[in-house]
Coordinates of C-alpha atoms and ligand atoms in Angstrom, one line a residue:
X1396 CA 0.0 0.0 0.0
X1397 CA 1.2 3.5 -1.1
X1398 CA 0.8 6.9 1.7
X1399 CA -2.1 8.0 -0.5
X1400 CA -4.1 4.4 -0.2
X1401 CA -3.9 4.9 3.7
X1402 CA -5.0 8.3 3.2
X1403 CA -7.8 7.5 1.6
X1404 CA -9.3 4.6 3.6
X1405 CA -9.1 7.5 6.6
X1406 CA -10.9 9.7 4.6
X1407 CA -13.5 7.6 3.0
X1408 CA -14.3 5.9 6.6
X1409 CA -13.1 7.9 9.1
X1410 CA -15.2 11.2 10.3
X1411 CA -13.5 14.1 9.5
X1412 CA -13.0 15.5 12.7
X1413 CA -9.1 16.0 12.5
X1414 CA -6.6 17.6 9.6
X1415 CA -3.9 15.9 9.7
X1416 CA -0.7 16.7 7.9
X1417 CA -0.3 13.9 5.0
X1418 CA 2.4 11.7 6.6
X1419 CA 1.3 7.6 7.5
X1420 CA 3.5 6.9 10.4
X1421 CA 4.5 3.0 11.4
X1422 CA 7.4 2.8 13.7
X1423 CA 8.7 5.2 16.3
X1424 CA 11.7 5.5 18.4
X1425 CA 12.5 8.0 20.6
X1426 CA 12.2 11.8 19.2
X1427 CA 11.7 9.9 16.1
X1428 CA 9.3 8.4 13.4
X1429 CA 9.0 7.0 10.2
X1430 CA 6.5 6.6 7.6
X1431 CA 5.8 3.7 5.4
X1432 CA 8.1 4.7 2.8
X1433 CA 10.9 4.7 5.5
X1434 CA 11.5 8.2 5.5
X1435 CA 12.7 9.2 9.0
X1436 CA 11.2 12.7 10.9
X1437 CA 11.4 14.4 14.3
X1438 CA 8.6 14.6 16.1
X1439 CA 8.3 17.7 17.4
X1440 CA 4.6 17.7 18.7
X1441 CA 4.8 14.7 21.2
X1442 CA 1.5 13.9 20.9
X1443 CA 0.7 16.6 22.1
X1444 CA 2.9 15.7 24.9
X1445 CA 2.0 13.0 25.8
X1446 CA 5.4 10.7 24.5
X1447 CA 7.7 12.7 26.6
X1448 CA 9.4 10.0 27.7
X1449 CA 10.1 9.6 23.4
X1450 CA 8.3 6.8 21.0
X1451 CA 8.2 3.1 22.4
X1452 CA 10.2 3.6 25.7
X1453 CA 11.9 0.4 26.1
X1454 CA 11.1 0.0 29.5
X1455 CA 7.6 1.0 29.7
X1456 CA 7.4 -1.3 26.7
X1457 CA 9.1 -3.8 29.1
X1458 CA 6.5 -3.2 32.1
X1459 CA 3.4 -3.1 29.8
X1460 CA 4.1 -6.8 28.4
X1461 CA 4.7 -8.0 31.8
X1462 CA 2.2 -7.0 33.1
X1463 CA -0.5 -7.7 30.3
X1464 CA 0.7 -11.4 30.2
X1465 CA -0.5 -11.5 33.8
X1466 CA -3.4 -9.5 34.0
X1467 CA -5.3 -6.4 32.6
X1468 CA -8.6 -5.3 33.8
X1469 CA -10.4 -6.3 36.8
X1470 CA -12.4 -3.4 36.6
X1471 CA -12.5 -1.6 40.5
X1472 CA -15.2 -4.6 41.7
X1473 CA -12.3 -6.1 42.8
X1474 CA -9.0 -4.8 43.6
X1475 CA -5.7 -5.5 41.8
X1476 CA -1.9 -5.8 42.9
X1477 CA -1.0 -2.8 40.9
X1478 CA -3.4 -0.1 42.0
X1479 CA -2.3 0.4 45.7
X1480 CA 1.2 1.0 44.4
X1481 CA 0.5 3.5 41.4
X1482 CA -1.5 5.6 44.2
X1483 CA 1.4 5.5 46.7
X1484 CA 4.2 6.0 43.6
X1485 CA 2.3 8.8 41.9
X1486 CA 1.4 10.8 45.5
X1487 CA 4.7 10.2 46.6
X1488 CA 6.2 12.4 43.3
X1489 CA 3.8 14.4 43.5
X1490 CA 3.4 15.5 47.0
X1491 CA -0.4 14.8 46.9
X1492 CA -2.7 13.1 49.6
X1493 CA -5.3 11.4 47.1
X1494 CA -5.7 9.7 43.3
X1495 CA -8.8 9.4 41.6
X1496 CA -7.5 7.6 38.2
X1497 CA -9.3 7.9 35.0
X1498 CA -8.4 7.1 30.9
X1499 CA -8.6 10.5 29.1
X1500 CA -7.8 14.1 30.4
X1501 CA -11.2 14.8 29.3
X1502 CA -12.2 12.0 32.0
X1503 CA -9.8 13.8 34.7
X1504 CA -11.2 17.2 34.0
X1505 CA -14.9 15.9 34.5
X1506 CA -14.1 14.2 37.3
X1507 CA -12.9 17.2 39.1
X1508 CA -15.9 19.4 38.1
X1509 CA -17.8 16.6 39.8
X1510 CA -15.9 16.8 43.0
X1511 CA -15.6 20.6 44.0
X1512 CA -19.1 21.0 43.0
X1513 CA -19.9 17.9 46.0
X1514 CA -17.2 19.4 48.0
X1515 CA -19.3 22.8 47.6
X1516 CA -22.1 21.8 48.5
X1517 CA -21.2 19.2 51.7
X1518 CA -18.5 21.3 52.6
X1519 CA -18.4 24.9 51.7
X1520 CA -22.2 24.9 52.3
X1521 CA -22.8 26.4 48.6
X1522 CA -27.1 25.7 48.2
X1523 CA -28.0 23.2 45.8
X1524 CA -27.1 23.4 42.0
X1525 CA -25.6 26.5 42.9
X1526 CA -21.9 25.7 42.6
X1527 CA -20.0 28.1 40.1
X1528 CA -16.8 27.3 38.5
X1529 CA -14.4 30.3 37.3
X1530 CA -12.7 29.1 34.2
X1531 CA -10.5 31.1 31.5
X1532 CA -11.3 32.6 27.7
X1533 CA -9.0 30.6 25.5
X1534 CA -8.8 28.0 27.8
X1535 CA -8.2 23.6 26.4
X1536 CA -9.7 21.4 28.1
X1537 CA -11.3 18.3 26.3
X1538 CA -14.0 17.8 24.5
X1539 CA -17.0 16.8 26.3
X1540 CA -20.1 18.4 26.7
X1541 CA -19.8 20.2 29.7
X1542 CA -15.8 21.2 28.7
X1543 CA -16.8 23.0 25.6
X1544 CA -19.9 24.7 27.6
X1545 CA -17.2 26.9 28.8
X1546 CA -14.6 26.8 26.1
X1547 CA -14.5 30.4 24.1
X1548 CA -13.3 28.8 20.7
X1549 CA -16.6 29.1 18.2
X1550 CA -15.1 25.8 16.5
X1551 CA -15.6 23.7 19.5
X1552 CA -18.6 24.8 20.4
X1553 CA -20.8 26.1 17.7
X1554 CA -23.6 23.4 17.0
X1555 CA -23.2 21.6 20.2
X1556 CA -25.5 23.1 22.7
X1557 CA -27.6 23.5 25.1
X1558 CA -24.6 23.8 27.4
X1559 CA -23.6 22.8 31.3
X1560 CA -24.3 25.7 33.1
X1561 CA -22.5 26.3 36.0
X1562 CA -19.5 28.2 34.7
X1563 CA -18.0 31.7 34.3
X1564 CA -15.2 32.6 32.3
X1565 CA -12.3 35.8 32.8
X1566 CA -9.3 36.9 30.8
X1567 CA -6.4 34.3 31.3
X1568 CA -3.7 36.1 33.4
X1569 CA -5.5 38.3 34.7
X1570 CA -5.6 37.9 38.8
X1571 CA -8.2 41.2 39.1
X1572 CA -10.8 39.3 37.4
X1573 CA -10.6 36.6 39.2
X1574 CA -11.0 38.3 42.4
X1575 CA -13.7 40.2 40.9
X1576 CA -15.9 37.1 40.2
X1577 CA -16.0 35.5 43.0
X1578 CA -19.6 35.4 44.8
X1579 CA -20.7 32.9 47.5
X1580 CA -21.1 30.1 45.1
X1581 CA -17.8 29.8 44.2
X1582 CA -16.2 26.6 44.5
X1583 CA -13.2 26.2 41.8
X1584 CA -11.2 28.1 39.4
X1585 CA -9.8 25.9 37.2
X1586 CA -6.8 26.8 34.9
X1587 CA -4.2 25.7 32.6
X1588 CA -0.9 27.6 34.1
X1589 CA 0.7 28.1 30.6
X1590 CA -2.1 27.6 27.9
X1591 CA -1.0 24.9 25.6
X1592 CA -3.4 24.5 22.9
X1593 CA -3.8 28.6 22.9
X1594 CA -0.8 28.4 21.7
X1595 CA 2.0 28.2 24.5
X1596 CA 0.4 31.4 26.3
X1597 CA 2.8 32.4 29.1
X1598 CA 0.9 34.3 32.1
X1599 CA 2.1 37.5 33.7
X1600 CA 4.8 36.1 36.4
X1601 CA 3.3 36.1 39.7
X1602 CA -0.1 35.6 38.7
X1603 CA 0.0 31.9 39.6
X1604 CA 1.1 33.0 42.9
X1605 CA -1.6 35.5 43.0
X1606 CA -4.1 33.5 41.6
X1607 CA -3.2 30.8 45.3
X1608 CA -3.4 33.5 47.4
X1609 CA -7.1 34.3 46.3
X1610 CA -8.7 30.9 46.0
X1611 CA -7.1 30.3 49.4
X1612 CA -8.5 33.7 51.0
X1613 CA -11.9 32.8 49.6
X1614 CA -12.0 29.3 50.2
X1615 CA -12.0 28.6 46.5
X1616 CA -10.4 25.3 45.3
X1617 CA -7.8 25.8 42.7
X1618 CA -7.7 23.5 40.1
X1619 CA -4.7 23.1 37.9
X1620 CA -5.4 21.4 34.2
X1621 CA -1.8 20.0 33.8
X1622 CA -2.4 17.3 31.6
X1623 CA 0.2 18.9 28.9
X1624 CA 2.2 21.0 31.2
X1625 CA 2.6 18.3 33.5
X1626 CA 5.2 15.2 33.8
X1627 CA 8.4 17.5 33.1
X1628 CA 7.3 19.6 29.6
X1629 CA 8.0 22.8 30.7
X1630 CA 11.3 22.0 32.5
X1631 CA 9.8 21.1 35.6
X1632 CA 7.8 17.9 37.3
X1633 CA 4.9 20.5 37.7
X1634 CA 4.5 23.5 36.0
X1635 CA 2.9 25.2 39.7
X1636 CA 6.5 24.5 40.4
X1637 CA 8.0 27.7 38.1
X1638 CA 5.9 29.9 40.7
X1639 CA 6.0 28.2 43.9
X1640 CA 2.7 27.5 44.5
X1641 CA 0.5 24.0 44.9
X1642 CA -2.7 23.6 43.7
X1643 CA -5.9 21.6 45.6
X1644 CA -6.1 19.5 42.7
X1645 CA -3.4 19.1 39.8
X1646 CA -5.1 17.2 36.7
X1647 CA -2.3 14.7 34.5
X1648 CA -2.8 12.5 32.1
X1649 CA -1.2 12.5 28.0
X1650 CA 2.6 11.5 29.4
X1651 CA 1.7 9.9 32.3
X1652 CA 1.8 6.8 30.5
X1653 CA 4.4 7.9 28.2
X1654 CA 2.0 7.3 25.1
X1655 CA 1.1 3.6 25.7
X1656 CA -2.1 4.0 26.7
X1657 CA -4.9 6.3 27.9
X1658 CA -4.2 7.2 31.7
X1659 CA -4.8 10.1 33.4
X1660 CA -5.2 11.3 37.2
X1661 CA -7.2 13.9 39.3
X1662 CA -4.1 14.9 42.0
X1663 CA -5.2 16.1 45.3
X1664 CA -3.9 17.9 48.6
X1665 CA -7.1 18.4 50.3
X1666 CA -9.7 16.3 51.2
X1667 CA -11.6 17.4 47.8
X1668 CA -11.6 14.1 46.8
X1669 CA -12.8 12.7 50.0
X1670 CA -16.7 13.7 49.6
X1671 CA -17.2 10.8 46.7
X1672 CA -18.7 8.1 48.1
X1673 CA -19.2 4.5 46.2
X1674 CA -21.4 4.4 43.6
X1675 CA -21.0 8.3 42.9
X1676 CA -18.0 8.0 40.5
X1677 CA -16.1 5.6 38.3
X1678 CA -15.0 4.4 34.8
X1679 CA -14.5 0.5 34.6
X1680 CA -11.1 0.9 32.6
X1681 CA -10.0 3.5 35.0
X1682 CA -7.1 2.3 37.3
X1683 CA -7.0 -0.9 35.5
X1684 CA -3.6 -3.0 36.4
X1685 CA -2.6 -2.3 32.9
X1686 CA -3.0 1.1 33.1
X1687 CA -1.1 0.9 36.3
X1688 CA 1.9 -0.8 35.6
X1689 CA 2.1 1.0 32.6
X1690 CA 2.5 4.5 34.0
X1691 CA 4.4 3.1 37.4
X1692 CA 7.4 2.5 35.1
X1693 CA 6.4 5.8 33.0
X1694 CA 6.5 8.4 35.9
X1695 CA 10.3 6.4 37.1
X1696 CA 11.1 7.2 33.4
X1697 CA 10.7 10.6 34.3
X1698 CA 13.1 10.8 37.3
X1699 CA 15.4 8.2 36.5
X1700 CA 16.4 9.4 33.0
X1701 CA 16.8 12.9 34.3
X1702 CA 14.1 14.1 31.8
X1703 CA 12.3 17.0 34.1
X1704 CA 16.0 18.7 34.1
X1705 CA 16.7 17.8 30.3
X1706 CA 13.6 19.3 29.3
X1707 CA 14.8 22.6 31.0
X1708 CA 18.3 22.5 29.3
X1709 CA 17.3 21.6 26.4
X1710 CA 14.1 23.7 25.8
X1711 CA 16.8 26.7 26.8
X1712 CA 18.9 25.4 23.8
X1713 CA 16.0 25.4 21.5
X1714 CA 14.4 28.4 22.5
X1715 CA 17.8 30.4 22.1
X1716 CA 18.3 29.2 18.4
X1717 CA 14.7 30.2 17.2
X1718 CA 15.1 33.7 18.8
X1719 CA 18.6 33.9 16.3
X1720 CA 16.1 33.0 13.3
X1721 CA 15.7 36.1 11.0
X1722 CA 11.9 36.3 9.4
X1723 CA 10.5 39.9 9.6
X1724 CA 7.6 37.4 9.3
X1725 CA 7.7 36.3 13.1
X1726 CA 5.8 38.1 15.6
X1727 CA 7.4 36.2 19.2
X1728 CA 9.1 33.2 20.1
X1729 CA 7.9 32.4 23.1
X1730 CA 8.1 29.3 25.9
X1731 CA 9.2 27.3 28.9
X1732 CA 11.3 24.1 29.1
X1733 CA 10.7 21.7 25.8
X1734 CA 6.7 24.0 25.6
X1735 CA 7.9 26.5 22.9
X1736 CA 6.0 28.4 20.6
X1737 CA 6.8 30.4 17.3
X1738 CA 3.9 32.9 16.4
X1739 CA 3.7 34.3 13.3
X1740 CA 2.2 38.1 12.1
X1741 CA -1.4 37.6 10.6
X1742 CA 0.6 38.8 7.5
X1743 CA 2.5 35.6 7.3
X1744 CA -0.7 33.9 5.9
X1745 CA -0.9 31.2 8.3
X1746 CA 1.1 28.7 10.1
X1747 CA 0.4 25.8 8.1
X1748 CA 2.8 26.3 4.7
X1749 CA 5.7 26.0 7.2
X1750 CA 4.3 23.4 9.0
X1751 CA 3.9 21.9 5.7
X1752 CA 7.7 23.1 4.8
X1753 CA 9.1 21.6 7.9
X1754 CA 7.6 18.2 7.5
X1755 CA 9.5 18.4 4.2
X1756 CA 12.7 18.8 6.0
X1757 CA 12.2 16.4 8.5
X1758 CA 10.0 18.0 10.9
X1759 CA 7.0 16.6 12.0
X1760 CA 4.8 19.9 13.6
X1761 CA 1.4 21.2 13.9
X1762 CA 0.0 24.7 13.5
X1763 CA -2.4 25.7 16.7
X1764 CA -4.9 29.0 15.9
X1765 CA -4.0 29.5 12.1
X1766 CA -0.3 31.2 13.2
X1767 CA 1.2 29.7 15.6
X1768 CA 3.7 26.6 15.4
X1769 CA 4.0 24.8 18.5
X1770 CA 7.7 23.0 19.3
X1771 CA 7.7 20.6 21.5
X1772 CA 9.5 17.6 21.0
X1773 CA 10.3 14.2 23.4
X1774 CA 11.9 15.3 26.2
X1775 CA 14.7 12.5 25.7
X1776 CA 16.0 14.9 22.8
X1777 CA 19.7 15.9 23.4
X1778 CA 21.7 18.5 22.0
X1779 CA 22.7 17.5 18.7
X1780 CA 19.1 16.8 18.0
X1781 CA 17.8 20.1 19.2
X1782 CA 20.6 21.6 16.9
X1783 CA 19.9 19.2 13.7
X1784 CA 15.7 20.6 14.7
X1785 CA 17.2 24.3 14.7
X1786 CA 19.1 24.2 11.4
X1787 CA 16.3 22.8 9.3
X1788 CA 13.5 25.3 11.2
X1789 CA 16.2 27.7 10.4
X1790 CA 15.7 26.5 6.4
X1791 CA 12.2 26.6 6.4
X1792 CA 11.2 29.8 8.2
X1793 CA 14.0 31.9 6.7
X1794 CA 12.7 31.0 3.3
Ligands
PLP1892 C1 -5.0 17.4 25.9 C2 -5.6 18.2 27.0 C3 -6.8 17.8 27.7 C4 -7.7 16.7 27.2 O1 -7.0 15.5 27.2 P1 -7.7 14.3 26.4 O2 -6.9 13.1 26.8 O3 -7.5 14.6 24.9 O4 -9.1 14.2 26.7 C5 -7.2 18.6 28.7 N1 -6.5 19.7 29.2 C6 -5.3 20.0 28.6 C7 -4.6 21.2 29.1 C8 -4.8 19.3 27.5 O5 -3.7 19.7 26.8

């Protein structure tokens, strides 16, 4: 089969919710991949971080075959041997009290709309289907019903209502606005601290900082969506980290099992968590032994490789060589650890022809909002790799 047969087969059976660029991967291995012609690219998107650890990890490839040779869903009826220790593991990195494991970040993010509005209601003593969450314009995060009844993007919205209500949205970075919102019925903010999809959006420093010192003066839970900033991206385990701060409930998922399969987590320090009861929550694949195993040995990755530090070495490496790129067509380069963005002026006609260019040199990226290329490669890439990446972006968005 040729690239184009593949192609097609998507596009005659697939639904056409995706536009992806016109390359039919089959093997990966570390930063890279390769199509079915065998011609070899970086991948500079990640999955949209989600392979930080690189393609096909050797040993979380290692721990997934063990473990599905001995066991893979029990669903949580029963208990398994590899639950118990994931918790302990993931809490223990993360400095949290409680897990609630799920599949998708979708999953994660619904789960914790679930839980401060209970912990509202039984604890803050919010009155019944009152609860309000404070949530921000540009914001990502998923694509349920009740995420994109608060997303601003017409895309993912328009055509999908009627909405969840329940929310209220302010300008991202702004701390004012926050405080300005707040009524009685408060029970969340909930907030990406860099906007990924948006298109690497860096807030105001301090405002993270700020933004703790008001949820905690107004008994307000802060929730932080860090399913892409999370797991070492932006040079740190955490991206709360950059600012000092700890959330009440940190969201992961994407790299938390290094790309093998869907797991995410809703984190938390407080005892948010603690007003579901059995029968309120669940997912039957959620916390599966699989799933477990499979981001026990991810999350070591992490740590043992020295990833979190290489991500904030390396992304200073990249981020220096875009900045020397000359294109009166480049509005900001922009970013934090390996989460880098290059915007473009509206002038530039769109992101995509360079997307498009790249992948011609080897680059495998993805335009976000029409003019913005987002870089954001494995975090196992070293330095010659980040300098082979910078001469042929250097190529393709000089010309
Ligand atoms: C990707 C992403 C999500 C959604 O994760 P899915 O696994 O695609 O459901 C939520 N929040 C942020 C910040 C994300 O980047």
């Amino acid at each position: 089969m040729q690239q184009s047969d593949y192609i097609k087969l998507e596009e005659k059976y697939g639904a056409h919710n995706y536009k992806p660029l016109d390359v039919v991967i089959e093997r990966g291995e570390g930063v890279w991949v390769w199509d079915v012609d065998g011609n070899k690219y970086m991948d500079c998107l990640s999955a949209y971080s989600a392979v930080n650890q690189g393609h096909c990890h050797p040993r979380i490839r290692q721990a997934m075959i063990d473990q599905l040779q001995k066991l893979t869903l029990t669903s949580r009826a029963f208990r398994n041997d590899q639950l118990g220790l994931f918790y302990e593991e993931l809490c223990a990195l993360t400095n949290s009290h409680k897990v609630l494991p799920m599949n998708s970040g979708a999953e994660a993010v619904e789960t914790a709309i679930k839980a401060v509005r209970k912990w509202g209601y039984e604890v803050k003593g919010v009155p019944e289907d009152r609860a309000e969450i404070i949530v921000c314009g540009d914001n990502f995060h998923g694509r349920t019903i009740s995420i994109v009844s608060f997303s601003t993007d017409l895309g993912s919205r328009r055509g999908f209502g009627p909405f969840t209500p329940g929310f209220k949205i302010i300008p991202f970075g702004n701390a004012g606005a926050l405080e300005a919102t707040i009524t009685p019925n408060t029970v969340a903010f909930l907030v990406e601290p860099i906007q990924g999809e948006a298109g690497v959006i860096i807030p105001p420093e301090g405002y993270l900082k700020e933004v703790r010192e008001i949820c905690t003066a107004n008994n307000i839970t802060l929730i932080l969506d860090e399913i892409q900033t999370g797991l070492g991206r932006t040079g740190k385990l955490l991206a709360e980290e950059h600012e000092g701060i700890e959330a009440d409930i940190t969201l992961v998922g994407k790299a938390l099992s290094g790309g093998f399969y869907p797991v995410s987590a809703v984190l938390s320090n407080t005892e948010v968590l603690g007003v579901l009861r059995p029968g309120e929550h669940g997912s039957t694949f959620g916390g599966n032994p699989l799933a477990c195993a499979v981001a026990r040995e991810a999350i070591k990755v992490l740590v043992e490789e020295n990833l979190i530090v290489n991500a904030a070495d390396m992304g200073q490496r990249f981020l220096a060589g875009l900045e020397r790129i000359k294109n009166s067509k480049i509005k900001e380069v922009r970013g934090r650890g390996l989460l880098i963005a290059v915007e473009f002026k509206p002038s530039a006609g769109g992101a995509r022809k360079y997307c498009e260019q790249l992948k011609e040199n080897g680059l495998l990226c993805k335009e976000t909002h029409d003019n913005i290329i987002r870089f954001a490669p494995p975090l196992v890439i070293n330095s010659e790799q980040v300098d082979w990446a910078l001469d042929r972006i250097s190529e393709s968005l000089s010309s």
